[in-house]
PDB file of N, CA and C in Angstrom:
ATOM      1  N   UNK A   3     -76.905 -11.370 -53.019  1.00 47.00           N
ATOM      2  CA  UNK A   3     -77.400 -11.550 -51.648  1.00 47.00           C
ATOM      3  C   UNK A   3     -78.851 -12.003 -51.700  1.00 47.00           C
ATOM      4  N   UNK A   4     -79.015 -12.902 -51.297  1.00 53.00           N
ATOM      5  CA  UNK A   4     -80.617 -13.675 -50.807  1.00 53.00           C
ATOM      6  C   UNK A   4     -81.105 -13.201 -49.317  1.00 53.00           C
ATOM      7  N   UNK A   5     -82.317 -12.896 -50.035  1.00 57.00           N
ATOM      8  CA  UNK A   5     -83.011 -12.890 -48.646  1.00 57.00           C
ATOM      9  C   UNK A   5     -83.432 -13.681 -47.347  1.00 57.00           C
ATOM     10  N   UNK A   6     -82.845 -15.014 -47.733  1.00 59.00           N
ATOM     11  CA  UNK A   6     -82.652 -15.506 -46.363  1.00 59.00           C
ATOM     12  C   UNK A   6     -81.172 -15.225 -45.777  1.00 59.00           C
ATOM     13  N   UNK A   7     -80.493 -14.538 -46.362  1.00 74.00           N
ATOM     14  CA  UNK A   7     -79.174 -14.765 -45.772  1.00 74.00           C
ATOM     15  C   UNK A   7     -79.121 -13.171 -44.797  1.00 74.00           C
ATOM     16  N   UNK A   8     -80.464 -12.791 -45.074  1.00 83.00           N
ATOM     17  CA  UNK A   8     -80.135 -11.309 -43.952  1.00 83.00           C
ATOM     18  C   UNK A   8     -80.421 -11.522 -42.984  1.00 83.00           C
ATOM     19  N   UNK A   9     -80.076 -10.962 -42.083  1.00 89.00           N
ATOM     20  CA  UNK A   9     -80.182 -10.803 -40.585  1.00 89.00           C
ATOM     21  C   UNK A   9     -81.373  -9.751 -39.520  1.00 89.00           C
ATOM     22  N   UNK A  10     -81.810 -10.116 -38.886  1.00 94.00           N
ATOM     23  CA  UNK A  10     -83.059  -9.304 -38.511  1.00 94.00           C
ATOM     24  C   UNK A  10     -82.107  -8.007 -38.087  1.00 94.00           C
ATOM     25  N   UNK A  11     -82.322  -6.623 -38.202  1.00 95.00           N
ATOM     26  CA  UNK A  11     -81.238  -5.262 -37.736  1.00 95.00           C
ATOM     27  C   UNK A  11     -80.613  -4.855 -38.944  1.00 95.00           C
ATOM     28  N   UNK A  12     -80.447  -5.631 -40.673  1.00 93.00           N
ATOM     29  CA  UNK A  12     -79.656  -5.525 -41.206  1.00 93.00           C
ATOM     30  C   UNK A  12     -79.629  -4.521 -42.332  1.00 93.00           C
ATOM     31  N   UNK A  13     -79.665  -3.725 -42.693  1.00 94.00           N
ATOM     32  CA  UNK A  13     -80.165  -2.287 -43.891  1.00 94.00           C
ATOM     33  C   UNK A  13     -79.559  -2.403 -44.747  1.00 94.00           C
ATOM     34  N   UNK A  14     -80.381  -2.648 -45.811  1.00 92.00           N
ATOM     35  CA  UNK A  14     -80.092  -2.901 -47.414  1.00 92.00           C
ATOM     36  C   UNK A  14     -80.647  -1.991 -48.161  1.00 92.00           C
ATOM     37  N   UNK A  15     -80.451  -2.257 -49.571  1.00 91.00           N
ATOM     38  CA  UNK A  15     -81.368  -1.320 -50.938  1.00 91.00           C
ATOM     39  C   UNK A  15     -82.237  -2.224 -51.417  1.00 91.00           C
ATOM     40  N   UNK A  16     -83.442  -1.303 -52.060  1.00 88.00           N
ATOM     41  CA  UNK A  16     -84.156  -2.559 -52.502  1.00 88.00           C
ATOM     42  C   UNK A  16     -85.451  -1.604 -53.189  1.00 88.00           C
ATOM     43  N   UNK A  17     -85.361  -1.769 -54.741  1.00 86.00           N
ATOM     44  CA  UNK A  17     -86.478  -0.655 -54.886  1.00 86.00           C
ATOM     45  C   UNK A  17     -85.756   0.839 -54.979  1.00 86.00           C
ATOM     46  N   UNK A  18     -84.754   1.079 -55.089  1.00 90.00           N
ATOM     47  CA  UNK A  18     -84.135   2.902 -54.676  1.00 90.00           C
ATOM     48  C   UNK A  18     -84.393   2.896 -53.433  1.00 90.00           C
ATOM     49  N   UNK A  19     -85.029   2.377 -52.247  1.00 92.00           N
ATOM     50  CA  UNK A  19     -85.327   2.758 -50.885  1.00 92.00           C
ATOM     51  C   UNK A  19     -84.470   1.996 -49.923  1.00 92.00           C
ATOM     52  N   UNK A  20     -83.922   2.530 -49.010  1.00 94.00           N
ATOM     53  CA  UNK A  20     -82.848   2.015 -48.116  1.00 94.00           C
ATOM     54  C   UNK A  20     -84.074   1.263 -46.715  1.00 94.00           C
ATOM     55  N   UNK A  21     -84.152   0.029 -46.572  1.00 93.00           N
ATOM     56  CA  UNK A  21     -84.593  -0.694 -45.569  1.00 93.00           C
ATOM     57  C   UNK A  21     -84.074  -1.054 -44.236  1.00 93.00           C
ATOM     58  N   UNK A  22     -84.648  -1.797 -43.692  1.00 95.00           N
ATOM     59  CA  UNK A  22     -83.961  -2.498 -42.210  1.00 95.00           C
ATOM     60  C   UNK A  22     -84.848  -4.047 -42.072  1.00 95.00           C
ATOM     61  N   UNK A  23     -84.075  -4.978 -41.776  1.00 93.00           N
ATOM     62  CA  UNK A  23     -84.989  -6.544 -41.554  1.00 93.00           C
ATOM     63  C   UNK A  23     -85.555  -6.011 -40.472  1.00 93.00           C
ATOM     64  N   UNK A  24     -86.909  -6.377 -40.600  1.00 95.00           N
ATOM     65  CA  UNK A  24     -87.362  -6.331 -39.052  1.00 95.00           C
ATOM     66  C   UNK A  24     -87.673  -8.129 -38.544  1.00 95.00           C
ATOM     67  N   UNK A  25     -87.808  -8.982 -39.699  1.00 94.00           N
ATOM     68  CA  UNK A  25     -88.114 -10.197 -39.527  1.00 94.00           C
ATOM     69  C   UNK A  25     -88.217 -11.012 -40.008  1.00 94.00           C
ATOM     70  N   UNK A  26     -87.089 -12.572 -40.126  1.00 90.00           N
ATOM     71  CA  UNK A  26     -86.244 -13.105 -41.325  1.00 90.00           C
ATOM     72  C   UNK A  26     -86.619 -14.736 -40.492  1.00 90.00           C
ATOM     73  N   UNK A  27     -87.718 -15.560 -41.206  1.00 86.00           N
ATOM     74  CA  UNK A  27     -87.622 -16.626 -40.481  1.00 86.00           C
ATOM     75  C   UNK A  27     -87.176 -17.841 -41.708  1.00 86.00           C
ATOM     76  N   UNK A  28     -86.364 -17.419 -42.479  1.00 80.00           N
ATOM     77  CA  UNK A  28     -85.574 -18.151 -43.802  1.00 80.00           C
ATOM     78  C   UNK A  28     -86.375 -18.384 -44.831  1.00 80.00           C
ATOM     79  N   UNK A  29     -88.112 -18.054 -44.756  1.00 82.00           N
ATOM     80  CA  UNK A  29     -89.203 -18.386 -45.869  1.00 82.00           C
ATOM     81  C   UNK A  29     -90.069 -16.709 -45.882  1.00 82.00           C
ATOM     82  N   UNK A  30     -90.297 -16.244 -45.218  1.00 86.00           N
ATOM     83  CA  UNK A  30     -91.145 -15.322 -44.741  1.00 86.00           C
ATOM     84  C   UNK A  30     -89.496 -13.813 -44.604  1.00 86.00           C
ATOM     85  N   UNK A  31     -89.915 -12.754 -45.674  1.00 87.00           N
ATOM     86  CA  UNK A  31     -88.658 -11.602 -44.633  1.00 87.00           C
ATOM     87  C   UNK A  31     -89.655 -10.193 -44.869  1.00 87.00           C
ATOM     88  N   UNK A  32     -89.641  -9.826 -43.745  1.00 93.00           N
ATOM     89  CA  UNK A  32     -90.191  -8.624 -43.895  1.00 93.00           C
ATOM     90  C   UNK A  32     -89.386  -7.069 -43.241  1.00 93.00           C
ATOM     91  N   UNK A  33     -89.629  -6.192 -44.044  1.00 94.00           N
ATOM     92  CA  UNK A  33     -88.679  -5.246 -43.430  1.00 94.00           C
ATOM     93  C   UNK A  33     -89.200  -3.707 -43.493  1.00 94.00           C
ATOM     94  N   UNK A  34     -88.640  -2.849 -42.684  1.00 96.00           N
ATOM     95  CA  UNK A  34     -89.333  -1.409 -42.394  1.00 96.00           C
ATOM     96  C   UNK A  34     -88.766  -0.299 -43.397  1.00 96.00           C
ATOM     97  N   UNK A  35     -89.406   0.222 -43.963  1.00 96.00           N
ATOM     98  CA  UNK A  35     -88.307   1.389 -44.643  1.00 96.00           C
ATOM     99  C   UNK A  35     -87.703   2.902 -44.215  1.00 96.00           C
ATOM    100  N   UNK A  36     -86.721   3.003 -44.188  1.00 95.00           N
ATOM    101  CA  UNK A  36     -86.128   4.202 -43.720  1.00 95.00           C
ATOM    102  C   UNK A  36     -86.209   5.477 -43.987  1.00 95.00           C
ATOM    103  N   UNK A  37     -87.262   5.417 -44.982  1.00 94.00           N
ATOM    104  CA  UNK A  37     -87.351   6.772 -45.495  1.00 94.00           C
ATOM    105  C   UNK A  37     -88.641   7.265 -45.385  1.00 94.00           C
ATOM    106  N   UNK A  38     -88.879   8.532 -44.236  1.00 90.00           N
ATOM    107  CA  UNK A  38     -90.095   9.083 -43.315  1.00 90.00           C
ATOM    108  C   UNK A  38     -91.162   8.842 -45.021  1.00 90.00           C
ATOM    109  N   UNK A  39     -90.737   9.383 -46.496  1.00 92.00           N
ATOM    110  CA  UNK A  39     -90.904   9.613 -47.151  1.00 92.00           C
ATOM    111  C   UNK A  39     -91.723   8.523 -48.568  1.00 92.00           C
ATOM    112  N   UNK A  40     -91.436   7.583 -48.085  1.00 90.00           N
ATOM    113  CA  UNK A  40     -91.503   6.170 -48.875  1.00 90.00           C
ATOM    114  C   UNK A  40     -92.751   5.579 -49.142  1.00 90.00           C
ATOM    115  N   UNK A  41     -93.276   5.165 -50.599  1.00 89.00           N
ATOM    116  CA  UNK A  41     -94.428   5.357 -50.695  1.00 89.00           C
ATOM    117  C   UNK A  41     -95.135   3.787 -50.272  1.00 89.00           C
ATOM    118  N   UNK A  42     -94.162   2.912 -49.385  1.00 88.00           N
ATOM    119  CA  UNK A  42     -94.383   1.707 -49.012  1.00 88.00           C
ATOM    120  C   UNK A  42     -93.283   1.773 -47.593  1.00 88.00           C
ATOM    121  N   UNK A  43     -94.382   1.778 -46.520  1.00 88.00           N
ATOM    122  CA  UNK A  43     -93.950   1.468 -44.983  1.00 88.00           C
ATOM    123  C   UNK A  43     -93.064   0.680 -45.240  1.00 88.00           C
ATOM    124  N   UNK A  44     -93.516  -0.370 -45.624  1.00 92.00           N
ATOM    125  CA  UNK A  44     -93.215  -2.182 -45.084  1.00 92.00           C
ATOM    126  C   UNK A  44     -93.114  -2.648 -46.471  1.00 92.00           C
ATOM    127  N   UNK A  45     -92.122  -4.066 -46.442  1.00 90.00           N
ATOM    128  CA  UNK A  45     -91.649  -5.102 -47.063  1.00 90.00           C
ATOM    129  C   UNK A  45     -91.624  -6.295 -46.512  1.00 90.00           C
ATOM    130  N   UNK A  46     -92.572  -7.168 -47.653  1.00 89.00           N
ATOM    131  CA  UNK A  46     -92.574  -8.478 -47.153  1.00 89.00           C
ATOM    132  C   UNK A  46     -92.350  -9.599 -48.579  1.00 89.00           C
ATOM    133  N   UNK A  47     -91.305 -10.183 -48.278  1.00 83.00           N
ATOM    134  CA  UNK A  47     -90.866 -11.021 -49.479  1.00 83.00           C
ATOM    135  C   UNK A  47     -90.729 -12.254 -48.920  1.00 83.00           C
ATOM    136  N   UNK A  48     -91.187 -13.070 -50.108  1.00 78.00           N
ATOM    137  CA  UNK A  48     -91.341 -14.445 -49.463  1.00 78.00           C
ATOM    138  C   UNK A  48     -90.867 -15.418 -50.202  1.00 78.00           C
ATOM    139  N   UNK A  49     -89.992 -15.967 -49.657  1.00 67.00           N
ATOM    140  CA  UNK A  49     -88.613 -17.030 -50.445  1.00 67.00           C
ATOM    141  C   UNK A  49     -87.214 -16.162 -50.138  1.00 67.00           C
ATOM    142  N   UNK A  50     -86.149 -16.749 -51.063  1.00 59.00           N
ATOM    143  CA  UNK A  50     -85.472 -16.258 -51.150  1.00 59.00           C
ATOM    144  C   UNK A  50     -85.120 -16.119 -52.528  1.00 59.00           C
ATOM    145  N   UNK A  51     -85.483 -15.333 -53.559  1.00 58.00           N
ATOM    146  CA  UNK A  51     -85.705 -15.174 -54.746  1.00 58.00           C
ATOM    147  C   UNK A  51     -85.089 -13.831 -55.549  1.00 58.00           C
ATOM    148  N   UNK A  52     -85.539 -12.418 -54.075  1.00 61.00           N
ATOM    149  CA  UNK A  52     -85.379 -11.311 -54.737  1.00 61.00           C
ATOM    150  C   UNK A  52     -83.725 -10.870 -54.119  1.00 61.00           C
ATOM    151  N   UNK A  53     -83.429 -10.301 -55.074  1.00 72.00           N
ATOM    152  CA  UNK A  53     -81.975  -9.661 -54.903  1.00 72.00           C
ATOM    153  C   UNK A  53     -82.014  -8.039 -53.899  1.00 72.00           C
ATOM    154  N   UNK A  54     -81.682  -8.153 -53.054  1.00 79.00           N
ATOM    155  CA  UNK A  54     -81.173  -6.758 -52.422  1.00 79.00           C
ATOM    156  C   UNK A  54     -79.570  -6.949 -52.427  1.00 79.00           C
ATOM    157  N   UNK A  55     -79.298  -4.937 -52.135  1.00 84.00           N
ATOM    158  CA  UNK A  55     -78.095  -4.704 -51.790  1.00 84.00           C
ATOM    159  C   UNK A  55     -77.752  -4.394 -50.353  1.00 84.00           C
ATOM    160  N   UNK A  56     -76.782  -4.993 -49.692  1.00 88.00           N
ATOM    161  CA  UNK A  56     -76.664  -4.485 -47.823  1.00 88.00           C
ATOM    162  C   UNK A  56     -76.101  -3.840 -48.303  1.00 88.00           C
ATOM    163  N   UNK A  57     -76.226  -2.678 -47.338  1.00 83.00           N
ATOM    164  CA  UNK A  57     -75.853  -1.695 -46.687  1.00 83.00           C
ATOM    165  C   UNK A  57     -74.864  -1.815 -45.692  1.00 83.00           C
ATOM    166  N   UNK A  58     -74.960  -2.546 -44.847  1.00 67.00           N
ATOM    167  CA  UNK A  58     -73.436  -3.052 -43.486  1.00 67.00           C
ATOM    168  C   UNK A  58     -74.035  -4.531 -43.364  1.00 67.00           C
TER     169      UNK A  58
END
């Protein structure tokens, strides 16, 4: 799975930490992390280069 192919709403793995897209403009993806606990708020990857796993 490439990161342009996610969808803004969409919760993946990435890192051991379970995410959510908050914002996917096919060059630019950035996303929130789900865990109150996580030693990184936010994700911002740029291309489509890095591998995540969805979640739904």
């Amino acid at each position: 799975m490439q990161t342009r192919e996610i969808k803004v709403g969409t919760k993946f793995k990435h890192m051991k930490e379970e995410w959510i897209c908050t914002s996917n403009d096919g060059f630019i993806f950035e996303a929130d992390c789900l865990n109150k606990n996580c030693p990184m708020k936010d994700l911002m990857l740029i291309g489509s280069s890095e591998e995540v796993e969805v979640i739904e």
